[in-house]
XYZ file of C-alpha atoms in Angstrom:
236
model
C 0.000 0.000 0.000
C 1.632 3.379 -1.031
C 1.840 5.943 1.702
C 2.085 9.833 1.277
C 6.238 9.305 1.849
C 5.916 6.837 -0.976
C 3.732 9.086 -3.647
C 5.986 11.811 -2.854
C 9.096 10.214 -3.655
C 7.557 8.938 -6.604
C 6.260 11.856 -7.814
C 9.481 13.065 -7.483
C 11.039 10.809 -9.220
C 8.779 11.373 -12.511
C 9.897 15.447 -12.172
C 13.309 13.842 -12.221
C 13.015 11.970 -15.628
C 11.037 14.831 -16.741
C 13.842 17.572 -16.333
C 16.410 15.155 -17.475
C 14.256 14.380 -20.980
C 14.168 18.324 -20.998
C 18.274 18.194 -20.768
C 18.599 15.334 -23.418
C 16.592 17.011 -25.859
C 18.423 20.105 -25.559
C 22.125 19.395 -24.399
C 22.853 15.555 -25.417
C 23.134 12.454 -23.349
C 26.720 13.197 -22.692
C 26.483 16.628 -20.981
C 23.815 15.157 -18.531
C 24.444 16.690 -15.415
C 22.637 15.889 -11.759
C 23.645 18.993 -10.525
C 22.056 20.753 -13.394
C 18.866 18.797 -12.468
C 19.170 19.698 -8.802
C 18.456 23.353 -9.637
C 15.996 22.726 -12.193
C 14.170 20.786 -9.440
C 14.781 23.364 -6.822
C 17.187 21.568 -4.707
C 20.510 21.864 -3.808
C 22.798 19.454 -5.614
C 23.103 16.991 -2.341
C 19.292 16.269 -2.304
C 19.120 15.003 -5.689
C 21.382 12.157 -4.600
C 18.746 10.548 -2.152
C 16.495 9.839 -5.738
C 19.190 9.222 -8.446
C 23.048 8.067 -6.818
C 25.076 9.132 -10.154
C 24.311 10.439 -13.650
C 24.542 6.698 -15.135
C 21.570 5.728 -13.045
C 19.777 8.608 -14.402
C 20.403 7.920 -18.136
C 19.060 4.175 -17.297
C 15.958 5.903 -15.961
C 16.028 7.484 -19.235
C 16.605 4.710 -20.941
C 14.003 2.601 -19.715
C 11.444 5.367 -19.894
C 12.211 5.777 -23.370
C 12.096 2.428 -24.251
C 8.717 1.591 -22.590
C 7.123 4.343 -24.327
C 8.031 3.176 -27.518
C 6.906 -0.227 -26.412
C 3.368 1.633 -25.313
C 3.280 3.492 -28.224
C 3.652 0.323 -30.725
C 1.700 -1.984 -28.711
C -1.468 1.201 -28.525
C -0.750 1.057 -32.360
C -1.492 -3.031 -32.984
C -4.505 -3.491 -31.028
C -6.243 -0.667 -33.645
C -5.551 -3.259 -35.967
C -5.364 -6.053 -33.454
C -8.012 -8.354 -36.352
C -6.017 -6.518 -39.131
C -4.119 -9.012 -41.657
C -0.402 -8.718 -41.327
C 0.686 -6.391 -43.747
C -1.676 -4.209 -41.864
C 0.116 -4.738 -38.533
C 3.434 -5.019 -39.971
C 2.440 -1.237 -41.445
C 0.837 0.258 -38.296
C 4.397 -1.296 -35.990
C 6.409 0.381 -38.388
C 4.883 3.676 -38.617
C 4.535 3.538 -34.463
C 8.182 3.454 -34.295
C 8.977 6.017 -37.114
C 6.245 8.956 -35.776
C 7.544 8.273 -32.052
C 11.408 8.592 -33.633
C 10.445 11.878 -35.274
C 9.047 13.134 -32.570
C 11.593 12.007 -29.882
C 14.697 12.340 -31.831
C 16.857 12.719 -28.860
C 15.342 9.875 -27.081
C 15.568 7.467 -29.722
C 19.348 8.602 -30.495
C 19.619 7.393 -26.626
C 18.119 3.869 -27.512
C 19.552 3.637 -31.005
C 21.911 6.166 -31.880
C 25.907 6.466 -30.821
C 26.943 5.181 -27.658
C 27.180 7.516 -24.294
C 31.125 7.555 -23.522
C 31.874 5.521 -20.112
C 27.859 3.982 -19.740
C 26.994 0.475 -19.990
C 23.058 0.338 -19.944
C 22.732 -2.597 -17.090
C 20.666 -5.782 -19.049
C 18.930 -6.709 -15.902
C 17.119 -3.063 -16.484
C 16.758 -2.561 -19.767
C 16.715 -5.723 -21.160
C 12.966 -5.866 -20.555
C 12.402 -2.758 -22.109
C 14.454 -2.931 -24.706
C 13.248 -6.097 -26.465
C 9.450 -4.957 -26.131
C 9.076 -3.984 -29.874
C 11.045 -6.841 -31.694
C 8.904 -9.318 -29.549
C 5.986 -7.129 -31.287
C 7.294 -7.342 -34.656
C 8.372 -11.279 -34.198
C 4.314 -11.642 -32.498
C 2.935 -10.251 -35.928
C 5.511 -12.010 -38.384
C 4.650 -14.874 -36.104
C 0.885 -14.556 -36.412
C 0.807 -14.017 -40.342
C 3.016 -17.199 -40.542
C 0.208 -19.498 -38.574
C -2.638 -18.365 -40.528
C -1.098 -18.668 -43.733
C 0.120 -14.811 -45.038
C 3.631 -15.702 -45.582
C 4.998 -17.785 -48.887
C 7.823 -20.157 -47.781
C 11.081 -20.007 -50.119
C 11.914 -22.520 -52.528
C 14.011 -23.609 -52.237
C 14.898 -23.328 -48.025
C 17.786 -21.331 -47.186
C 20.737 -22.976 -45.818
C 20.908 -22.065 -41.898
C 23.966 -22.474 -40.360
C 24.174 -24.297 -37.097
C 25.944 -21.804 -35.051
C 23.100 -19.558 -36.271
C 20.359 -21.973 -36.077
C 21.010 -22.062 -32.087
C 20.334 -18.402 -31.874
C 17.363 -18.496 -33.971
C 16.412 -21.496 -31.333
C 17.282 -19.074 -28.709
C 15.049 -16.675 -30.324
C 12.089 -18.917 -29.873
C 12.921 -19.769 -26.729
C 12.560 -15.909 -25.511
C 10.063 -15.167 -27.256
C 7.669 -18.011 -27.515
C 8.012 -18.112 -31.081
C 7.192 -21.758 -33.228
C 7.929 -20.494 -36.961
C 10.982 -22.452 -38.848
C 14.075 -20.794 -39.610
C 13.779 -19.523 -42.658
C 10.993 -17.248 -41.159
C 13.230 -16.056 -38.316
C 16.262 -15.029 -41.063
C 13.504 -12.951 -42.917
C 12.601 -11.174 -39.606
C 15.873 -10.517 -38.760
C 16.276 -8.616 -41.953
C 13.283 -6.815 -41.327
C 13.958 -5.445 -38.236
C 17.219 -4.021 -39.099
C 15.296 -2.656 -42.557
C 12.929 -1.253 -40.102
C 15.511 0.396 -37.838
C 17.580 1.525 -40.390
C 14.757 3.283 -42.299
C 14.080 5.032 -39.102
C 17.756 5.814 -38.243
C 18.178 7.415 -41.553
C 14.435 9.808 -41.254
C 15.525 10.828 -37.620
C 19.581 11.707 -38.305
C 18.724 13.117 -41.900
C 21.410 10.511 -43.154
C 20.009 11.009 -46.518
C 20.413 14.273 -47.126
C 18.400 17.893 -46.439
C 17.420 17.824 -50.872
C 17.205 13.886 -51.398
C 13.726 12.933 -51.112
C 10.938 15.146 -51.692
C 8.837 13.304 -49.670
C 10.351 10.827 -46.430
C 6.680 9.307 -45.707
C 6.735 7.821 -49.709
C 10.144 6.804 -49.001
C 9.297 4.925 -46.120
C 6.236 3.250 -47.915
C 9.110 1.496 -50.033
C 10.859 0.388 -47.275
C 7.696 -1.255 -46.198
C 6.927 -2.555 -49.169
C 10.434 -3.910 -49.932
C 10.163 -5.472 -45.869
C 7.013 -7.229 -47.271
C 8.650 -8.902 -50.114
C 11.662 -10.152 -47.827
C 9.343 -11.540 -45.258
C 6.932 -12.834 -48.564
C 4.054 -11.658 -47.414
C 0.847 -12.488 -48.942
C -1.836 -9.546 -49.695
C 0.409 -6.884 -49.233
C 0.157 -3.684 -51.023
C 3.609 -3.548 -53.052
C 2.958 -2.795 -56.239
């Protein structure tokens, strides 16, 4: 049962990730500062250290944050398409991730983008988190495979066995039952899909390149659908 100590801290606690999205947007992940925080809080620099012990905790607060509103934002995505086919899921995932990359282009650079000198994001906290939209994208590659949407290779690809046991890892974390062949394809397509969205959010193509990024990401889409084979969607 919370007490008022309890909702205090934690309200505290969401001003702190608050203030230090405010920093990331505006000074980087590297210049984080707790002290910096401390006054935009309205404390003096000591008190911030009974909430957050050292600026590495703070960017895994960041971290996770950012990573579980991606997850909330995909996830809010799906279920408006939850009896969709899978191209349609496969589309609305992929646009979930882009829109939420546009419009958090600092906190995506934190999940995706160049390392922070001297931090080590701790797996036990972000691990969680982190894998919350591939599990997504392997539950709808998963789903069109049961029911039929996706048209097997012929003939198989050769799998390796060093790479076969981490495809059988794979299943193993996240429930999946496809074949091997299906797992290689969704591999490709979530790097596609990153990489897509890497190249929008740190305007790796160029300022005068495309006209128009949304068309350009249709044809990523559209090219993801061939890899993965997938039947009835709109690639023409």
């Amino acid at each position: 049962m919370s007490t008022p100590r309890s909702r205090a801290r934690a309200r505290t606690m969401d001003e702190i990730v608050r203030i230090g999205r405010e920093h990331l947007a505006v000074h980087g992940a590297a210049a984080l500062s707790l002290r910096a925080v401390a006054r935009d809080l309205g404390v003096v620099s000591s008190a911030v250290y009974r909430y957050v012990s050292s600026r590495d905790e703070l960017l895994t607060m960041l971290v996770v944050d950012g990573y579980n509103e991606l997850g909330d934002t995909v996830e809010t995505a799906l279920a408006a398409v939850e009896r969709g086919s899978g191209w349609e899921r496969l589309r609305a995932l992929s646009y979930a991730v882009r829109r939420w990359a546009l419009a958090e282009p600092a906190r995506y650079g934190l999940l995706f983008g160049t390392p922070v000198p001297g931090y080590q994001a701790p797996a036990e906290q972000t691990t969680g988190p982190g894998t919350r939209v591939i599990v997504a994208l392997l539950d709808v590659i998963e789903d069109a495979y049961r029911v039929g949407e996706l048209i097997a290779p012929d003939p198989l690809p050769v799998i390796s066995g060093d790479l076969h046991a981490d495809l059988e890892a794979m299943r193993a974390e996240s429930g999946a039952r496809s074949p091997d062949w299906v797992l290689a394809r969704a591999l490709t397509v979530w790097t596609v899909l990153f990489g897509a969205v890497s190249f929008d959010v740190f305007d790796m193509y160029g300022a005068r390149t495309f006209t128009d990024r949304s068309e350009v990401f249709d044809v990523h889409l559209a090219n993801m659908a061939r890899i993965l084979g997938l039947r009835g969607a709109a690639v023409s």
